[in-house]
Short mmCIF file of C-alpha atoms in Angstrom, two decimals:
data_model
loop_
_atom_site.label_atom_id
_atom_site.label_comp_id
_atom_site.label_asym_id
_atom_site.label_seq_id
_atom_site.Cartn_x
_atom_site.Cartn_y
_atom_site.Cartn_z
CA UNK I 1 0.00 0.00 0.00
CA UNK I 2 2.71 2.48 0.94
CA UNK I 3 4.82 1.54 -2.09
CA UNK I 4 1.91 2.36 -4.41
CA UNK I 5 1.39 5.65 -2.60
CA UNK I 6 5.06 6.61 -2.94
CA UNK I 7 4.96 5.87 -6.67
CA UNK I 8 1.83 8.00 -7.04
CA UNK I 9 3.51 10.82 -5.13
CA UNK I 10 6.49 10.76 -7.50
CA UNK I 11 4.19 10.78 -10.53
CA UNK I 12 2.20 13.70 -9.13
CA UNK I 13 5.36 15.74 -8.53
CA UNK I 14 6.62 14.76 -11.96
CA UNK I 15 3.46 16.12 -13.62
CA UNK I 16 3.50 19.55 -11.88
CA UNK I 17 6.16 22.14 -11.09
CA UNK I 18 5.43 21.85 -7.35
CA UNK I 19 2.69 20.84 -4.91
CA UNK I 20 1.97 21.87 -1.36
CA UNK I 21 1.66 19.32 1.44
CA UNK I 22 -2.07 20.01 1.57
CA UNK I 23 -2.47 19.33 -2.16
CA UNK I 24 -0.51 16.09 -1.94
CA UNK I 25 -2.45 15.00 1.13
CA UNK I 26 -5.72 15.58 -0.73
CA UNK I 27 -4.58 13.65 -3.81
CA UNK I 28 -3.10 10.77 -1.81
CA UNK I 29 -5.93 10.75 0.77
CA UNK I 30 -3.53 10.90 3.73
CA UNK I 31 -2.53 13.47 6.36
CA UNK I 32 0.05 16.19 5.74
CA UNK I 33 2.27 14.51 8.35
CA UNK I 34 2.21 11.32 6.26
CA UNK I 35 3.17 13.38 3.21
CA UNK I 36 6.19 14.71 5.09
CA UNK I 37 7.27 11.18 6.09
CA UNK I 38 6.78 9.90 2.54
CA UNK I 39 8.84 12.75 1.08
CA UNK I 40 11.63 11.93 3.52
CA UNK I 41 11.46 8.24 2.54
CA UNK I 42 11.71 9.10 -1.16
CA UNK I 43 14.66 11.38 -0.53
CA UNK I 44 16.45 8.63 1.41
CA UNK I 45 15.78 6.22 -1.48
CA UNK I 46 17.53 8.57 -3.94
CA UNK I 47 14.54 10.37 -5.42
CA UNK I 48 15.46 14.09 -5.47
CA UNK I 49 12.45 15.50 -3.63
CA UNK I 50 13.09 19.06 -2.46
CA UNK I 51 10.95 20.87 0.13
CA UNK I 52 10.48 24.65 -0.20
CA UNK I 53 9.59 26.17 3.16
CA UNK I 54 7.34 29.13 3.83
CA UNK I 55 3.76 30.08 2.96
CA UNK I 56 4.35 29.62 -0.80
CA UNK I 57 6.44 26.51 -0.30
CA UNK I 58 5.83 22.94 -1.27
CA UNK I 59 7.48 19.85 -2.71
CA UNK I 60 9.13 19.50 -6.09
CA UNK I 61 11.49 17.25 -8.00
CA UNK I 62 14.86 18.76 -8.89
CA UNK I 63 17.29 18.04 -11.68
CA UNK I 64 14.63 17.12 -14.26
CA UNK I 65 14.07 13.81 -12.53
CA UNK I 66 11.79 11.43 -14.46
CA UNK I 67 10.58 8.02 -13.42
CA UNK I 68 10.22 5.09 -15.83
CA UNK I 69 7.15 3.10 -16.78
CA UNK I 70 8.74 -0.16 -15.68
CA UNK I 71 6.88 0.20 -12.38
CA UNK I 72 3.53 -0.61 -14.06
CA UNK I 73 1.75 -3.71 -12.81
CA UNK I 74 -0.03 -5.95 -15.33
CA UNK I 75 -3.47 -4.66 -14.38
CA UNK I 76 -2.28 -1.07 -14.74
CA UNK I 77 -0.73 -1.74 -18.14
CA UNK I 78 -3.89 -3.42 -19.43
CA UNK I 79 -6.06 -0.59 -18.09
CA UNK I 80 -3.81 1.91 -19.90
CA UNK I 81 -4.64 0.29 -23.24
CA UNK I 82 -8.34 0.32 -22.38
CA UNK I 83 -8.34 4.08 -21.80
CA UNK I 84 -8.51 4.90 -25.51
CA UNK I 85 -11.71 4.68 -27.55
CA UNK I 86 -10.52 3.63 -31.03
CA UNK I 87 -13.68 4.67 -32.88
CA UNK I 88 -13.79 8.09 -31.25
CA UNK I 89 -10.08 8.68 -31.84
CA UNK I 90 -10.50 7.72 -35.50
CA UNK I 91 -13.45 10.08 -35.96
CA UNK I 92 -11.50 12.98 -34.40
CA UNK I 93 -8.54 12.31 -36.71
CA UNK I 94 -6.30 11.15 -33.84
CA UNK I 95 -5.95 7.48 -34.75
CA UNK I 96 -2.34 7.78 -35.98
CA UNK I 97 -1.23 9.79 -32.94
CA UNK I 98 -2.89 7.31 -30.57
CA UNK I 99 -1.31 4.36 -32.37
CA UNK I 100 2.15 5.94 -32.12
CA UNK I 101 1.64 6.65 -28.42
CA UNK I 102 0.60 3.04 -27.74
CA UNK I 103 3.70 1.79 -29.55
CA UNK I 104 5.94 4.04 -27.46
CA UNK I 105 4.32 2.93 -24.22
CA UNK I 106 4.58 -0.72 -25.28
CA UNK I 107 8.29 -0.28 -25.99
CA UNK I 108 8.82 1.18 -22.50
CA UNK I 109 7.12 -1.71 -20.70
CA UNK I 110 8.93 -4.64 -19.17
CA UNK I 111 9.13 -7.67 -21.48
CA UNK I 112 6.70 -9.55 -19.23
CA UNK I 113 4.05 -6.88 -19.89
CA UNK I 114 4.48 -6.48 -23.65
CA UNK I 115 1.34 -8.53 -24.32
CA UNK I 116 -0.87 -6.11 -22.34
CA UNK I 117 -2.31 -4.41 -25.47
CA UNK I 118 -3.29 -7.77 -26.97
CA UNK I 119 -4.81 -9.18 -23.78
CA UNK I 120 -6.85 -6.01 -23.18
CA UNK I 121 -8.13 -5.91 -26.78
CA UNK I 122 -9.12 -9.59 -26.58
CA UNK I 123 -11.28 -9.01 -23.51
CA UNK I 124 -12.92 -5.58 -23.88
CA UNK I 125 -14.47 -3.62 -26.73
CA UNK I 126 -16.52 -0.41 -26.62
CA UNK I 127 -19.31 -0.02 -29.19
CA UNK I 128 -20.77 3.42 -28.37
CA UNK I 129 -23.70 3.83 -30.81
CA UNK I 130 -27.10 2.41 -29.93
CA UNK I 131 -28.66 -0.57 -31.68
CA UNK I 132 -30.23 -0.35 -35.13
CA UNK I 133 -28.64 2.93 -36.08
CA UNK I 134 -25.57 3.90 -38.02
CA UNK I 135 -24.27 7.27 -36.86
CA UNK I 136 -21.70 8.45 -39.42
CA UNK I 137 -18.94 10.65 -38.08
CA UNK I 138 -19.58 14.34 -38.84
CA UNK I 139 -17.29 15.56 -41.59
CA UNK I 140 -16.35 18.66 -39.58
CA UNK I 141 -15.47 16.74 -36.39
CA UNK I 142 -11.66 16.73 -36.98
CA UNK I 143 -11.69 20.51 -37.52
CA UNK I 144 -13.72 21.06 -34.36
CA UNK I 145 -11.45 18.70 -32.40
CA UNK I 146 -8.37 20.64 -33.55
CA UNK I 147 -9.95 23.87 -32.30
CA UNK I 148 -10.77 22.25 -28.95
CA UNK I 149 -7.20 21.00 -28.50
CA UNK I 150 -5.64 24.36 -29.44
CA UNK I 151 -8.15 26.65 -27.64
CA UNK I 152 -8.90 28.35 -30.98
CA UNK I 153 -11.92 30.59 -31.40
CA UNK I 154 -14.10 29.64 -34.35
CA UNK I 155 -17.11 30.85 -36.28
CA UNK I 156 -19.56 28.00 -36.83
CA UNK I 157 -22.50 27.88 -39.19
CA UNK I 158 -25.19 25.39 -38.33
CA UNK I 159 -28.75 24.49 -39.17
CA UNK I 160 -31.48 25.44 -36.72
CA UNK I 161 -34.92 24.47 -37.99
CA UNK I 162 -35.28 25.72 -41.53
CA UNK I 163 -32.64 28.43 -41.15
CA UNK I 164 -28.85 28.56 -41.00
CA UNK I 165 -27.22 30.48 -38.13
CA UNK I 166 -23.67 31.75 -37.71
CA UNK I 167 -22.08 32.18 -34.28
CA UNK I 168 -18.62 32.80 -32.84
CA UNK I 169 -17.67 30.14 -30.28
CA UNK I 170 -14.93 29.23 -27.85
CA UNK I 171 -14.89 25.41 -28.12
CA UNK I 172 -14.29 23.90 -24.68
CA UNK I 173 -14.92 20.18 -25.03
CA UNK I 174 -16.37 17.28 -27.01
CA UNK I 175 -18.84 14.68 -25.76
CA UNK I 176 -19.74 11.41 -27.48
CA UNK I 177 -23.23 10.35 -26.36
CA UNK I 178 -24.88 7.23 -27.81
CA UNK I 179 -22.91 7.61 -31.04
CA UNK I 180 -23.68 11.34 -31.44
CA UNK I 181 -20.97 14.00 -31.09
CA UNK I 182 -21.68 17.24 -29.20
CA UNK I 183 -19.61 20.39 -28.76
CA UNK I 184 -19.68 22.25 -25.44
CA UNK I 185 -18.71 25.84 -26.17
CA UNK I 186 -18.74 29.27 -24.58
CA UNK I 187 -20.36 32.16 -26.39
CA UNK I 188 -18.16 35.28 -26.05
CA UNK I 189 -19.87 38.33 -24.60
CA UNK I 190 -22.51 36.42 -22.66
CA UNK I 191 -20.87 36.60 -19.22
CA UNK I 192 -22.80 38.23 -16.38
CA UNK I 193 -21.89 41.96 -16.27
CA UNK I 194 -18.53 42.61 -14.67
CA UNK I 195 -17.79 38.93 -14.14
CA UNK I 196 -15.12 36.78 -15.75
CA UNK I 197 -15.56 33.01 -16.23
CA UNK I 198 -12.98 32.18 -13.55
CA UNK I 199 -14.88 34.25 -10.96
CA UNK I 200 -17.94 32.01 -11.01
CA UNK I 201 -16.59 28.63 -9.98
CA UNK I 202 -17.83 25.32 -11.42
CA UNK I 203 -20.92 24.94 -9.27
CA UNK I 204 -21.94 28.46 -8.20
CA UNK I 205 -24.92 30.40 -9.45
CA UNK I 206 -24.66 30.94 -13.21
CA UNK I 207 -21.55 28.76 -13.40
CA UNK I 208 -22.50 27.40 -16.83
CA UNK I 209 -24.66 30.30 -17.99
CA UNK I 210 -22.51 31.28 -20.98
CA UNK I 211 -21.94 27.73 -22.25
CA UNK I 212 -24.05 26.00 -24.87
CA UNK I 213 -24.27 22.55 -26.44
CA UNK I 214 -24.26 21.94 -30.20
CA UNK I 215 -24.73 18.77 -32.25
CA UNK I 216 -21.74 18.68 -34.55
CA UNK I 217 -23.58 16.83 -37.32
CA UNK I 218 -25.68 19.98 -37.74
CA UNK I 219 -22.66 22.19 -38.43
CA UNK I 220 -22.36 23.22 -42.08
CA UNK I 221 -19.02 25.06 -41.79
CA UNK I 222 -16.36 25.88 -39.22
CA UNK I 223 -13.86 28.71 -39.68
CA UNK I 224 -10.95 29.78 -37.50
CA UNK I 225 -11.08 33.30 -36.11
CA UNK I 226 -7.83 35.11 -36.88
CA UNK I 227 -6.27 37.78 -34.71
CA UNK I 228 -3.16 39.00 -32.99
CA UNK I 229 -3.84 37.66 -29.50
CA UNK I 230 -6.13 36.00 -27.04
CA UNK I 231 -9.67 37.32 -27.29
CA UNK I 232 -8.98 39.55 -30.34
CA UNK I 233 -10.97 38.92 -33.51
CA UNK I 234 -9.64 40.28 -36.78
CA UNK I 235 -11.42 38.01 -39.26
CA UNK I 236 -12.05 34.43 -40.24
CA UNK I 237 -10.31 31.77 -42.27
CA UNK I 238 -11.74 28.44 -43.37
CA UNK I 239 -10.82 25.29 -41.48
CA UNK I 240 -12.95 22.96 -43.54
CA UNK I 241 -15.65 22.95 -46.16
CA UNK I 242 -19.39 22.61 -45.60
CA UNK I 243 -21.02 19.39 -44.52
CA UNK I 244 -24.77 18.83 -44.71
CA UNK I 245 -26.53 18.91 -41.36
CA UNK I 246 -30.05 17.86 -40.43
CA UNK I 247 -32.57 19.00 -37.89
CA UNK I 248 -32.67 21.97 -35.54
CA UNK I 249 -29.68 22.97 -33.43
CA UNK I 250 -30.14 22.95 -29.66
CA UNK I 251 -28.88 26.55 -29.42
CA UNK I 252 -31.64 29.14 -29.30
CA UNK I 253 -29.78 32.46 -29.10
CA UNK I 254 -29.32 35.01 -31.88
CA UNK I 255 -26.53 34.41 -34.35
CA UNK I 256 -23.52 36.66 -34.71
CA UNK I 257 -21.35 36.97 -37.77
CA UNK I 258 -17.72 37.94 -38.37
CA UNK I 259 -16.41 39.87 -41.30
CA UNK I 260 -13.22 39.14 -43.26
CA UNK I 261 -9.94 40.24 -41.79
CA UNK I 262 -6.21 40.11 -42.18
CA UNK I 263 -5.06 38.57 -38.89
CA UNK I 264 -1.72 36.80 -38.94
CA UNK I 265 -2.83 33.65 -37.12
CA UNK I 266 -5.62 31.92 -35.25
CA UNK I 267 -7.09 33.78 -32.29
CA UNK I 268 -6.94 31.76 -29.10
CA UNK I 269 -9.11 32.23 -26.03
CA UNK I 270 -8.24 32.10 -22.35
CA UNK I 271 -9.78 28.86 -21.11
CA UNK I 272 -11.68 29.04 -17.83
CA UNK I 273 -9.62 26.82 -15.47
CA UNK I 274 -12.72 26.13 -13.37
CA UNK I 275 -14.75 24.65 -16.24
CA UNK I 276 -15.60 21.01 -15.46
CA UNK I 277 -16.71 19.21 -18.64
CA UNK I 278 -18.18 16.07 -16.98
CA UNK I 279 -20.09 18.17 -14.43
CA UNK I 280 -21.35 20.55 -17.13
CA UNK I 281 -22.53 17.68 -19.33
CA UNK I 282 -24.27 15.93 -16.43
CA UNK I 283 -26.06 19.18 -15.55
CA UNK I 284 -27.19 19.83 -19.12
CA UNK I 285 -28.22 16.22 -19.70
CA UNK I 286 -30.41 16.33 -16.60
CA UNK I 287 -31.89 19.68 -17.67
CA UNK I 288 -32.70 18.25 -21.11
CA UNK I 289 -34.31 15.12 -19.67
CA UNK I 290 -36.49 17.26 -17.40
CA UNK I 291 -37.33 19.82 -20.08
CA UNK I 292 -39.11 17.28 -22.29
CA UNK I 293 -41.35 16.04 -19.47
CA UNK I 294 -44.10 18.61 -19.96
CA UNK I 295 -47.19 16.61 -18.99
CA UNK I 296 -48.42 14.62 -15.99
CA UNK I 297 -50.50 11.47 -15.65
CA UNK I 298 -51.95 9.83 -12.57
CA UNK I 299 -51.45 6.07 -12.51
CA UNK I 300 -52.37 3.31 -10.09
CA UNK I 301 -49.70 0.60 -9.93
CA UNK I 302 -49.62 -2.96 -8.67
CA UNK I 303 -46.52 -4.17 -6.79
CA UNK I 304 -45.24 -5.62 -10.06
CA UNK I 305 -46.05 -2.34 -11.82
CA UNK I 306 -43.99 -0.45 -9.22
CA UNK I 307 -41.01 -2.69 -9.97
CA UNK I 308 -41.43 -2.35 -13.75
CA UNK I 309 -42.11 1.41 -13.89
CA UNK I 310 -38.44 2.57 -14.05
CA UNK I 311 -37.90 0.26 -17.05
CA UNK I 312 -40.95 1.55 -18.95
CA UNK I 313 -40.62 5.33 -18.48
CA UNK I 314 -37.86 7.86 -17.76
CA UNK I 315 -35.99 6.40 -14.78
CA UNK I 316 -35.59 9.73 -12.96
CA UNK I 317 -39.28 10.56 -13.43
CA UNK I 318 -40.21 7.11 -12.11
CA UNK I 319 -38.06 7.59 -9.00
CA UNK I 320 -39.61 10.97 -8.27
CA UNK I 321 -43.14 9.64 -8.78
CA UNK I 322 -42.60 6.65 -6.50
CA UNK I 323 -40.92 8.81 -3.86
CA UNK I 324 -43.91 11.16 -3.90
CA UNK I 325 -46.23 8.22 -3.29
CA UNK I 326 -44.36 6.94 -0.23
CA UNK I 327 -46.34 9.13 2.16
CA UNK I 328 -49.74 7.90 0.94
CA UNK I 329 -48.77 4.23 1.14
CA UNK I 330 -50.38 1.26 -0.63
CA UNK I 331 -54.00 0.11 -0.48
CA UNK I 332 -55.09 -3.28 0.83
CA UNK I 333 -54.08 -4.95 -2.42
CA UNK I 334 -50.62 -3.38 -2.41
CA UNK I 335 -51.43 -0.91 -5.21
CA UNK I 336 -50.10 2.66 -5.05
CA UNK I 337 -51.18 5.81 -6.86
CA UNK I 338 -48.49 8.04 -8.37
CA UNK I 339 -48.33 11.27 -10.35
CA UNK I 340 -45.87 10.70 -13.18
CA UNK I 341 -44.15 13.31 -15.39
CA UNK I 342 -44.21 12.30 -19.07
CA UNK I 343 -43.19 13.84 -22.36
CA UNK I 344 -46.73 13.89 -23.76
CA UNK I 345 -49.97 11.96 -23.64
CA UNK I 346 -49.05 10.22 -26.90
CA UNK I 347 -45.69 9.07 -25.51
CA UNK I 348 -47.38 7.95 -22.28
CA UNK I 349 -49.64 5.65 -24.31
CA UNK I 350 -46.67 3.68 -25.58
CA UNK I 351 -44.80 3.69 -22.29
CA UNK I 352 -47.69 2.66 -20.03
CA UNK I 353 -48.91 0.02 -22.47
CA UNK I 354 -45.72 -1.87 -21.61
CA UNK I 355 -47.00 -2.27 -18.05
CA UNK I 356 -50.11 -4.11 -19.22
CA UNK I 357 -52.58 -4.98 -16.48
CA UNK I 358 -50.14 -3.84 -13.77
CA UNK I 359 -51.12 -0.18 -14.29
CA UNK I 360 -54.45 1.67 -14.30
CA UNK I 361 -54.55 5.20 -15.70
CA UNK I 362 -56.71 7.49 -13.57
CA UNK I 363 -56.04 10.85 -15.24
CA UNK I 364 -56.21 12.65 -17.55
CA UNK I 365 -59.63 11.44 -18.67
CA UNK I 366 -58.64 11.37 -22.36
CA UNK I 367 -55.76 8.99 -21.65
CA UNK I 368 -57.95 6.76 -19.48
CA UNK I 369 -60.54 6.63 -22.29
CA UNK I 370 -57.83 5.65 -24.77
CA UNK I 371 -56.71 2.75 -22.57
CA UNK I 372 -60.33 1.69 -21.98
CA UNK I 373 -60.95 1.56 -25.74
CA UNK I 374 -57.72 -0.36 -26.26
CA UNK I 375 -58.65 -2.84 -23.54
CA UNK I 376 -62.06 -3.37 -25.17
CA UNK I 377 -60.42 -4.12 -28.51
CA UNK I 378 -58.03 -6.57 -26.87
CA UNK I 379 -60.95 -8.28 -25.15
CA UNK I 380 -62.62 -8.77 -28.52
CA UNK I 381 -59.43 -10.27 -29.94
CA UNK I 382 -58.65 -12.58 -27.03
CA UNK I 383 -62.05 -13.13 -25.40
CA UNK I 384 -63.82 -16.50 -25.21
CA UNK I 385 -64.94 -17.96 -28.48
CA UNK I 386 -62.49 -15.96 -30.63
#
């Protein structure tokens, strides 16, 4: 246990110019006193750990010290080769770079671990898209990925409904969800008055106010913004040609254009260090799931219907509905009545039909009448003598 912690401490110090005892203690999940003892142990073992004293002090490695990868265990080596997503890397135009990196890591491993790439590939494979759909990679994805990597401001044109909109964006991150690529980007000039991105924090009020989500397959063109420095726009230059997009874009704000210019290079933006891509995506995904649940139905459920409800409707909506019914309790037969959020009455028909006789719709009246008519038709089909 301690040996693994010492290795992690060396790797942490190797990846940053310096770290305070408090930072190391937080990363290693130990006390600051343990960090001090571990630093002393590394120093005695020949690792050049230097302690800077004072309020701005901390620990750092001196002399350009670098550790080797020969300390990897088999499980760690195999996990390393699982960390890449081949399909996603290929779609972003990074397949060659990833392949070269894997070769270099393989060459640095101990001979006994050289088969780690093969054993990992034999046992695990990620197939991101859902069933029964082929989601072709957007033609503009490599250009967008380049802008994300380089913190380059771009002007994107995309389809929204029957119109085409142009907007300047600061591309922060890419998300692959169920085979569909999304861009999370900040719209310049939409910060709260007098407030910079770094002043908000990742979870405070308005933390993600200026960020939007775009489906990349609806982009028709992406152009680099040119300028002399960070945050300065002098014009635009093409990154890639147009690619047909379909359907409305999720962005709903007004478009903004950029005129031609004579900048000497791509304009880069100052990335907000507090932006947390996984947290932002989780927040927006939850908001989207809730935003489409615009109607309510009242349903009476049997014990089996209670168990099946999360598999038939939106899982979060089912949890909320069942939690709201806890106070009322079940009747003598074990049935409970819940108020369930649904996308629409039409969608609820399909979803609640899956519960069969384990659910009785009480409201709205139109939905109850639909199920009554459906039940009557089923009775004619399956009744005695048919």
